[in-house]
Short mmCIF file of C-alpha atoms and ligand atoms in Angstrom, two decimals:
data_model
loop_
_atom_site.label_atom_id
_atom_site.label_comp_id
_atom_site.label_asym_id
_atom_site.label_seq_id
_atom_site.Cartn_x
_atom_site.Cartn_y
_atom_site.Cartn_z
CA ASN A 1 4.57 -10.36 -30.28
CA LYS A 2 5.72 -6.76 -30.60
CA GLY A 3 5.47 -6.73 -34.41
CA LYS A 4 7.22 -3.68 -35.80
CA TYR A 5 7.56 -2.06 -32.37
CA GLU A 6 10.47 -2.10 -29.97
CA HIS A 7 8.44 -2.24 -26.81
CA TYR A 8 5.01 -3.42 -25.75
CA MET A 9 4.17 -0.03 -24.30
CA GLN A 10 4.92 1.58 -27.66
CA LYS A 11 2.83 -1.03 -29.47
CA GLU A 12 -0.05 -0.62 -27.05
CA ILE A 13 -0.02 3.17 -27.37
CA HIS A 14 -0.12 2.92 -31.16
CA GLU A 15 -2.82 0.28 -31.32
CA GLN A 16 -5.35 2.43 -29.47
CA PRO A 17 -7.43 3.22 -32.57
CA GLU A 18 -7.99 -0.54 -32.91
CA SER A 19 -8.45 -1.31 -29.21
CA LEU A 20 -11.04 1.47 -28.91
CA THR A 21 -12.88 0.08 -31.92
CA THR A 22 -12.95 -3.37 -30.32
CA THR A 23 -14.21 -1.91 -27.04
CA MET A 24 -17.17 -0.27 -28.81
CA ARG A 25 -17.94 -3.09 -31.25
CA GLY A 26 -21.58 -4.18 -31.13
CA ARG A 27 -22.36 -1.81 -28.30
CA LEU A 28 -23.29 1.37 -30.14
CA ILE A 29 -26.34 1.63 -32.35
CA ARG A 30 -26.73 4.31 -34.95
CA GLY A 31 -29.78 3.08 -36.85
CA GLY A 32 -31.81 4.59 -39.68
CA SER A 33 -33.70 7.87 -39.47
CA CYS A 34 -36.43 6.63 -37.14
CA LYS A 35 -34.14 4.62 -34.91
CA ALA A 36 -32.56 6.61 -32.15
CA LYS A 37 -28.85 6.38 -31.50
CA ASN A 38 -28.27 4.21 -28.52
CA VAL A 39 -25.95 2.05 -26.51
CA LEU A 40 -26.34 -1.61 -25.64
CA LEU A 41 -24.40 -3.10 -22.75
CA GLY A 42 -25.49 -6.71 -22.39
CA GLY A 43 -23.81 -7.25 -19.04
CA LEU A 44 -25.59 -4.31 -17.47
CA LYS A 45 -29.04 -4.31 -18.97
CA ASP A 46 -30.83 -6.39 -16.32
CA HIS A 47 -29.46 -4.12 -13.59
CA LEU A 48 -29.99 -0.70 -15.13
CA LYS A 49 -33.19 -0.07 -13.16
CA THR A 50 -31.44 -0.81 -9.87
CA ILE A 51 -28.51 1.41 -10.81
CA ARG A 52 -30.86 4.27 -11.75
CA ARG A 53 -32.60 3.94 -8.38
CA SER A 54 -29.36 3.95 -6.39
CA ARG A 55 -28.65 6.87 -4.09
CA ARG A 56 -25.04 7.10 -5.12
CA ILE A 57 -22.56 5.57 -7.52
CA VAL A 58 -19.11 4.92 -6.06
CA PHE A 59 -16.16 4.37 -8.38
CA ILE A 60 -13.45 2.21 -6.81
CA GLY A 61 -10.02 1.42 -8.27
CA CYS A 62 -6.26 1.95 -8.02
CA GLY A 63 -3.68 3.80 -10.12
CA THR A 64 -4.58 4.20 -13.77
CA SER A 65 -7.96 2.52 -13.33
CA TYR A 66 -8.88 5.08 -10.68
CA ASN A 67 -7.82 7.85 -13.05
CA ALA A 68 -10.01 6.44 -15.82
CA ALA A 69 -13.02 6.48 -13.49
CA LEU A 70 -12.19 10.05 -12.49
CA ALA A 71 -12.21 11.02 -16.18
CA ALA A 72 -15.67 9.50 -16.64
CA ARG A 73 -17.18 10.87 -13.45
CA PRO A 74 -18.45 14.19 -14.85
CA ILE A 75 -20.36 12.63 -17.74
CA LEU A 76 -21.91 9.98 -15.50
CA GLU A 77 -23.06 12.70 -13.09
CA GLU A 78 -24.38 14.83 -15.92
CA LEU A 79 -26.36 12.11 -17.69
CA SER A 80 -27.60 10.19 -14.64
CA GLY A 81 -28.13 13.00 -12.14
CA ILE A 82 -26.90 10.58 -9.48
CA PRO A 83 -24.06 11.70 -7.16
CA VAL A 84 -20.84 9.94 -8.15
CA THR A 85 -18.04 9.64 -5.60
CA MET A 86 -14.49 8.34 -5.98
CA GLU A 87 -12.62 5.90 -3.78
CA VAL A 88 -9.03 4.70 -3.99
CA ALA A 89 -9.56 1.03 -3.09
CA SER A 90 -6.95 0.83 -0.33
CA ASP A 91 -8.20 4.02 1.28
CA LEU A 92 -11.80 2.83 1.36
CA VAL A 93 -10.65 -0.35 3.09
CA ASP A 94 -8.36 1.54 5.50
CA ARG A 95 -11.21 3.83 6.54
CA GLN A 96 -13.93 1.21 6.37
CA GLY A 97 -15.84 4.05 4.73
CA PRO A 98 -19.62 3.84 4.65
CA ILE A 99 -21.09 1.79 1.80
CA TYR A 100 -24.85 1.18 1.77
CA ARG A 101 -27.37 -1.18 0.20
CA GLU A 102 -28.63 1.76 -1.85
CA ASP A 103 -25.21 2.31 -3.39
CA THR A 104 -23.93 1.08 -6.72
CA ALA A 105 -20.22 0.31 -6.35
CA VAL A 106 -18.31 0.19 -9.63
CA PHE A 107 -14.96 -1.66 -9.53
CA VAL A 108 -12.56 -0.66 -12.27
CA SER A 109 -9.53 -2.86 -12.92
CA GLN A 110 -7.55 -3.81 -15.99
CA SER A 111 -6.32 -7.11 -14.54
CA GLY A 112 -9.40 -7.84 -12.45
CA GLU A 113 -7.04 -9.29 -9.85
CA THR A 114 -5.71 -6.26 -7.93
CA ALA A 115 -5.67 -7.20 -4.24
CA ASP A 116 -6.73 -3.77 -2.93
CA THR A 117 -9.66 -3.56 -5.33
CA LEU A 118 -10.69 -7.12 -4.52
CA GLN A 119 -10.67 -6.39 -0.83
CA ALA A 120 -12.82 -3.32 -1.40
CA LEU A 121 -15.16 -5.51 -3.45
CA HIS A 122 -15.60 -8.01 -0.61
CA TYR A 123 -16.25 -5.12 1.74
CA ALA A 124 -18.90 -3.62 -0.57
CA LEU A 125 -20.54 -7.03 -1.02
CA GLU A 126 -20.74 -7.48 2.76
CA ASN A 127 -22.40 -4.08 2.99
CA GLY A 128 -25.04 -5.03 0.46
CA ALA A 129 -24.19 -2.66 -2.42
CA LEU A 130 -24.87 -3.58 -6.02
CA CYS A 131 -21.37 -4.35 -7.35
CA VAL A 132 -20.47 -3.70 -10.99
CA GLY A 133 -17.14 -4.86 -12.47
CA ILE A 134 -15.31 -3.14 -15.29
CA THR A 135 -12.32 -5.33 -16.17
CA ASN A 136 -10.19 -6.27 -19.14
CA THR A 137 -9.84 -9.91 -18.11
CA VAL A 138 -12.66 -12.36 -18.70
CA GLY A 139 -12.93 -14.79 -15.79
CA SER A 140 -10.87 -12.61 -13.42
CA GLU A 141 -11.70 -12.50 -9.71
CA ILE A 142 -13.39 -9.13 -9.99
CA ALA A 143 -15.36 -10.17 -13.08
CA ARG A 144 -16.54 -13.33 -11.32
CA ASN A 145 -17.42 -11.81 -7.96
CA THR A 146 -19.41 -8.75 -9.05
CA HIS A 147 -23.18 -8.87 -9.68
CA CYS A 148 -22.84 -7.59 -13.22
CA GLY A 149 -20.34 -5.75 -15.37
CA ILE A 150 -18.83 -4.64 -18.61
CA HIS A 151 -15.75 -6.12 -20.25
CA ILE A 152 -13.26 -3.55 -21.46
CA ASN A 153 -12.27 -5.68 -24.50
CA ALA A 154 -9.08 -3.70 -25.11
CA GLY A 155 -7.12 -6.89 -25.78
CA CYS A 156 -4.29 -8.23 -23.67
CA GLU A 157 -2.07 -5.49 -22.21
CA ILE A 158 1.52 -6.55 -21.58
CA GLY A 159 3.45 -3.35 -20.79
CA VAL A 160 3.33 -2.75 -17.03
CA ALA A 161 2.30 0.85 -17.65
CA SER A 162 -1.36 0.83 -18.61
CA THR A 163 -2.14 2.74 -21.82
CA LYS A 164 -4.72 1.19 -24.11
CA ALA A 165 -6.70 -0.18 -21.17
CA TYR A 166 -6.99 3.38 -19.81
CA THR A 167 -8.55 4.84 -22.95
CA SER A 168 -10.87 1.86 -23.34
CA GLN A 169 -11.93 2.11 -19.70
CA ILE A 170 -12.96 5.73 -20.24
CA VAL A 171 -14.97 4.74 -23.30
CA VAL A 172 -16.65 1.90 -21.39
CA MET A 173 -17.64 4.28 -18.61
CA ALA A 174 -18.88 6.90 -21.09
CA MET A 175 -21.08 4.18 -22.61
CA MET A 176 -22.20 3.23 -19.11
CA ALA A 177 -23.16 6.88 -18.51
CA LEU A 178 -25.26 6.79 -21.70
CA ALA A 179 -26.92 3.54 -20.61
CA VAL A 180 -27.65 4.64 -17.05
CA GLY A 181 -28.73 8.10 -18.15
CA GLY A 182 -31.67 6.73 -20.13
CA ASP A 183 -33.28 8.61 -22.97
CA ALA A 184 -34.85 11.73 -21.54
CA ILE A 185 -35.78 14.15 -24.35
CA SER A 186 -33.84 16.91 -22.61
CA SER A 187 -30.53 15.10 -23.01
CA GLN A 188 -31.16 13.60 -26.45
CA GLU A 189 -29.03 16.02 -28.41
CA ARG A 190 -26.13 15.65 -26.00
CA ARG A 191 -26.38 11.85 -26.06
CA GLU A 192 -26.40 11.76 -29.84
CA ALA A 193 -23.36 14.05 -30.01
CA ILE A 194 -21.51 11.71 -27.64
CA ILE A 195 -22.46 8.63 -29.65
CA ASP A 196 -21.30 10.32 -32.87
CA GLY A 197 -18.12 11.32 -31.04
CA LEU A 198 -17.53 7.74 -29.94
CA PHE A 199 -17.88 6.48 -33.51
CA ASP A 200 -15.29 8.99 -34.67
CA LEU A 201 -12.95 8.60 -31.70
CA PRO A 202 -10.60 5.96 -33.19
CA ASN A 203 -9.95 8.32 -36.14
CA LYS A 204 -9.16 11.20 -33.80
CA VAL A 205 -6.78 9.01 -31.83
CA ARG A 206 -5.13 7.98 -35.10
CA GLU A 207 -4.65 11.68 -35.81
CA VAL A 208 -3.21 12.53 -32.40
CA LEU A 209 -0.73 9.65 -32.70
CA LYS A 210 0.93 11.64 -35.48
CA LEU A 211 2.43 13.78 -32.71
CA ASP A 212 4.85 10.93 -32.00
CA ASN A 213 7.93 12.72 -33.38
CA GLU A 214 6.93 15.99 -31.77
CA MET A 215 6.70 14.22 -28.41
CA LYS A 216 10.10 12.64 -28.99
CA ASP A 217 11.57 16.12 -29.54
CA LEU A 218 9.89 17.33 -26.37
CA ALA A 219 11.27 14.33 -24.46
CA GLN A 220 14.75 15.23 -25.71
CA LEU A 221 14.26 18.69 -24.27
CA LEU A 222 13.12 17.34 -20.90
CA ILE A 223 15.55 14.43 -20.66
CA ALA A 224 17.62 15.81 -17.79
CA GLU A 225 14.80 17.37 -15.76
CA GLN A 226 14.13 16.34 -12.18
CA SER A 227 10.45 17.07 -12.21
CA LEU A 228 7.44 17.80 -14.40
CA LEU A 229 4.11 19.26 -13.32
CA VAL A 230 0.87 18.65 -15.22
CA PHE A 231 -2.07 21.01 -14.66
CA GLY A 232 -5.60 20.02 -15.65
CA ARG A 233 -9.18 20.63 -14.55
CA GLY A 234 -12.72 19.48 -15.31
CA TYR A 235 -12.71 16.51 -17.68
CA ASN A 236 -8.94 16.71 -17.84
CA TYR A 237 -8.05 16.68 -14.17
CA ALA A 238 -7.77 12.93 -14.66
CA THR A 239 -5.55 13.48 -17.72
CA ALA A 240 -3.15 15.48 -15.56
CA LEU A 241 -3.00 12.72 -12.94
CA GLU A 242 -2.62 9.99 -15.54
CA GLY A 243 0.02 11.83 -17.59
CA ALA A 244 2.05 12.43 -14.43
CA LEU A 245 1.64 8.80 -13.34
CA LYS A 246 2.99 7.57 -16.70
CA VAL A 247 6.04 9.87 -16.52
CA LYS A 248 6.70 8.87 -12.91
CA GLU A 249 6.36 5.11 -13.32
CA VAL A 250 8.25 4.51 -16.55
CA ALA A 251 10.58 7.49 -17.02
CA LEU A 252 11.41 7.45 -13.28
CA MET A 253 11.06 11.23 -13.16
CA HIS A 254 9.16 12.98 -10.42
CA SER A 255 5.88 14.20 -11.85
CA GLU A 256 2.72 15.49 -10.29
CA GLY A 257 -0.75 15.99 -11.70
CA ILE A 258 -2.33 19.10 -10.24
CA LEU A 259 -5.93 20.28 -10.23
CA ALA A 260 -5.54 23.72 -11.81
CA GLY A 261 -8.20 25.16 -9.50
CA GLU A 262 -5.86 24.43 -6.60
CA MET A 263 -2.93 26.30 -8.13
CA LYS A 264 -3.11 29.31 -5.84
CA HIS A 265 -3.51 27.11 -2.79
CA GLY A 266 0.09 25.93 -2.81
CA PRO A 267 1.56 24.68 -6.11
CA LEU A 268 2.14 28.23 -7.43
CA ALA A 269 5.06 28.49 -5.02
CA LEU A 270 6.96 25.94 -7.11
CA VAL A 271 6.81 27.97 -10.31
CA ASP A 272 10.05 29.45 -11.62
CA GLU A 273 11.84 29.70 -14.97
CA ASN A 274 13.26 26.18 -14.72
CA LEU A 275 10.49 23.79 -13.75
CA PRO A 276 8.65 22.49 -16.85
CA ILE A 277 4.86 22.62 -16.58
CA VAL A 278 2.34 21.03 -18.92
CA VAL A 279 -1.01 22.84 -18.90
CA ILE A 280 -3.96 21.06 -20.47
CA ALA A 281 -6.19 23.74 -21.97
CA THR A 282 -8.26 22.08 -24.69
CA HIS A 283 -11.55 23.67 -25.61
CA ASP A 284 -14.35 23.02 -23.14
CA ALA A 285 -16.36 24.90 -20.51
CA CYS A 286 -13.16 25.40 -18.45
CA PHE A 287 -11.14 26.94 -21.28
CA SER A 288 -11.29 30.56 -20.12
CA LYS A 289 -10.31 29.53 -16.60
CA GLN A 290 -7.32 27.66 -18.01
CA GLN A 291 -6.41 30.72 -20.09
CA SER A 292 -6.17 32.70 -16.90
CA VAL A 293 -4.11 29.96 -15.21
CA ILE A 294 -1.70 30.12 -18.17
CA GLN A 295 -1.47 33.89 -17.86
CA GLN A 296 -0.67 33.65 -14.17
CA LEU A 297 1.97 30.98 -14.72
CA HIS A 298 3.38 33.05 -17.57
CA ALA A 299 3.56 36.14 -15.36
CA ARG A 300 5.76 34.11 -13.00
CA LYS A 301 8.01 33.12 -15.91
CA GLY A 302 6.81 29.49 -15.84
CA ARG A 303 8.29 27.16 -18.46
CA LEU A 304 5.03 26.24 -20.13
CA ILE A 305 4.03 23.45 -22.46
CA VAL A 306 0.40 24.07 -23.38
CA MET A 307 -1.87 21.39 -24.76
CA CYS A 308 -4.69 23.06 -26.66
CA SER A 309 -7.24 22.29 -29.37
CA GLU A 310 -6.20 22.62 -32.99
CA GLY A 311 -6.34 26.27 -34.03
CA ASP A 312 -6.40 27.55 -30.43
CA ALA A 313 -2.66 28.13 -30.00
CA ALA A 314 -2.88 31.91 -30.17
CA ALA A 315 -5.83 32.05 -27.75
CA ALA A 316 -4.25 29.63 -25.32
CA CYS A 317 -0.74 31.05 -25.17
CA PRO A 318 0.26 34.58 -24.37
CA GLY A 319 3.41 35.57 -26.24
CA SER A 320 5.53 33.03 -28.05
CA SER A 321 7.37 31.74 -25.02
CA CYS A 322 5.41 28.55 -24.51
CA ARG A 323 5.61 25.33 -26.42
CA VAL A 324 2.31 24.15 -27.84
CA ILE A 325 0.85 20.68 -28.36
CA GLU A 326 -2.21 20.97 -30.61
CA VAL A 327 -4.66 18.07 -30.45
CA PRO A 328 -7.85 17.32 -32.40
CA ARG A 329 -11.03 18.49 -30.72
CA VAL A 330 -13.72 15.96 -29.78
CA GLU A 331 -16.85 16.03 -27.61
CA ASP A 332 -15.73 17.42 -24.21
CA CYS A 333 -16.35 14.23 -22.22
CA LEU A 334 -14.28 12.20 -24.71
CA GLN A 335 -11.41 14.70 -24.89
CA PRO A 336 -9.46 12.90 -22.09
CA VAL A 337 -9.07 9.92 -24.44
CA VAL A 338 -7.35 12.11 -27.04
CA ASN A 339 -5.40 14.26 -24.58
CA VAL A 340 -3.72 11.44 -22.72
CA VAL A 341 -2.08 10.08 -25.89
CA PRO A 342 0.64 12.77 -26.29
CA LEU A 343 1.46 12.33 -22.58
CA GLN A 344 1.76 8.55 -23.02
CA LEU A 345 4.09 9.18 -25.96
CA LEU A 346 6.10 11.69 -23.95
CA ALA A 347 6.50 9.23 -21.07
CA TYR A 348 7.51 6.50 -23.51
CA HIS A 349 10.18 8.58 -25.27
CA LEU A 350 11.52 10.00 -22.00
CA THR A 351 11.98 6.46 -20.74
CA VAL A 352 13.83 5.29 -23.83
CA LEU A 353 16.03 8.40 -23.90
CA ARG A 354 16.83 8.12 -20.20
CA GLY A 355 17.77 4.47 -20.76
CA HIS A 356 15.20 2.87 -18.46
CA ASN A 357 13.25 -0.34 -18.87
CA VAL A 358 10.00 0.57 -20.64
CA ASP A 359 7.95 -2.57 -20.23
CA GLN A 360 9.17 -3.59 -16.76
CA PRO A 361 9.67 -0.42 -14.74
CA ARG A 362 11.79 -0.71 -11.63
CA ASN A 363 9.96 -2.16 -8.59
CA LEU A 364 6.58 -2.51 -10.34
CA ALA A 365 4.43 -5.49 -11.30
CA LYS A 366 1.67 -5.64 -13.89
CA SER A 367 -0.85 -7.05 -11.51
CA VAL A 368 -0.56 -6.13 -7.84
CA THR A 369 -1.93 -9.18 -6.11
CA THR A 370 -0.48 -8.45 -2.67
CA GLN A 371 -1.28 -5.62 -0.28
C1 F6R B 401 -0.21 2.30 -14.02
C2 F6R B 401 -0.63 0.99 -13.59
C3 F6R B 401 -1.16 0.79 -12.22
C4 F6R B 401 -2.48 0.02 -12.31
C5 F6R B 401 -3.00 -0.33 -10.92
C6 F6R B 401 -4.36 -1.00 -11.00
O1 F6R B 401 0.19 2.28 -15.34
O2 F6R B 401 -0.60 0.08 -14.37
O3 F6R B 401 -1.35 2.01 -11.58
O4 F6R B 401 -3.40 0.81 -13.00
O5 F6R B 401 -2.10 -1.19 -10.29
O6 F6R B 401 -4.32 -2.17 -11.76
P1 F6R B 401 -5.62 -2.82 -12.32
O7 F6R B 401 -6.24 -1.89 -13.29
O8 F6R B 401 -5.18 -4.11 -12.96
O9 F6R B 401 -6.52 -3.06 -11.14
#
């Protein structure tokens, strides 16, 4: 049932304040004055000690689920102090990459049925790793075959392009980082800020959804383009990859997410006055580096669309030549949840304007159960 919406993708983008609330329900504790703020993940609690003792945490997934894990990687590293590595499921299987008994392998999948991810799971089980499942489908293969896990609880996702599952996956993994990180005094302030940020996140997403018309106007401007680049770094490298994936898969427009730190190592050659480039430059520890990326792109007459924090437009953009998308500011590790929303909206409107099928993009299936 699409309710008042024309497409499932549109509905699922707009219901993110609610899906995020459902994902967090009963899992965050913000007690009275003497009760510390905390997170409770029932499906993980008996395995937390093992996870904390592991030598490495390996995130494994495909497509959007991989991107969600990439977005959560920095906060898991920061709070746990454990090295976190990333594996695209098919590539891990192709390489038969080393997985050890001392590893925790975390399988991220909306459907819980993706063949590549399942194969990687069997491989990790054979190699003796502790296997954790993060899926949106109770009773799915991945949920049933992992040792423990966390349900995403984003509600059924029907549009082939994953939207609400992505933001809920990031929130689940941020909560996992809080749970694995434990309650060392040194990180208490940071943990409490994240928990407060999680409580407020649905409101911030509600706010950012107000950019809908602005993103429709931007889509109108980009309707006939051949290509769109998206630059991000730090917490928002994943946002760049995910924004580009959405544009590519539904709007059928070439789009590439680029790690801004790699700009000078090749991508800069593409910059001219025609190619549109989205630069994600919201306020975090990487902001000044992104400012300098913007200046360099500007010096080469790049056609810039800058995503920055509210009130930062003047600091982020030199001159008045770039278009600005201002988004609400949240705790840095949660910012990817807010930042991806305008890019989801842009992909959606581009698709409708270009006359393509939104919910069933050409050649794609919701759940990829073959290899
Ligand atoms: C993109 C998309 C795909 C899936 C990928 C993994 O919008 O939907 O990239 O994310 O096929 O699917 P799951 O998460 O079900 O394992």
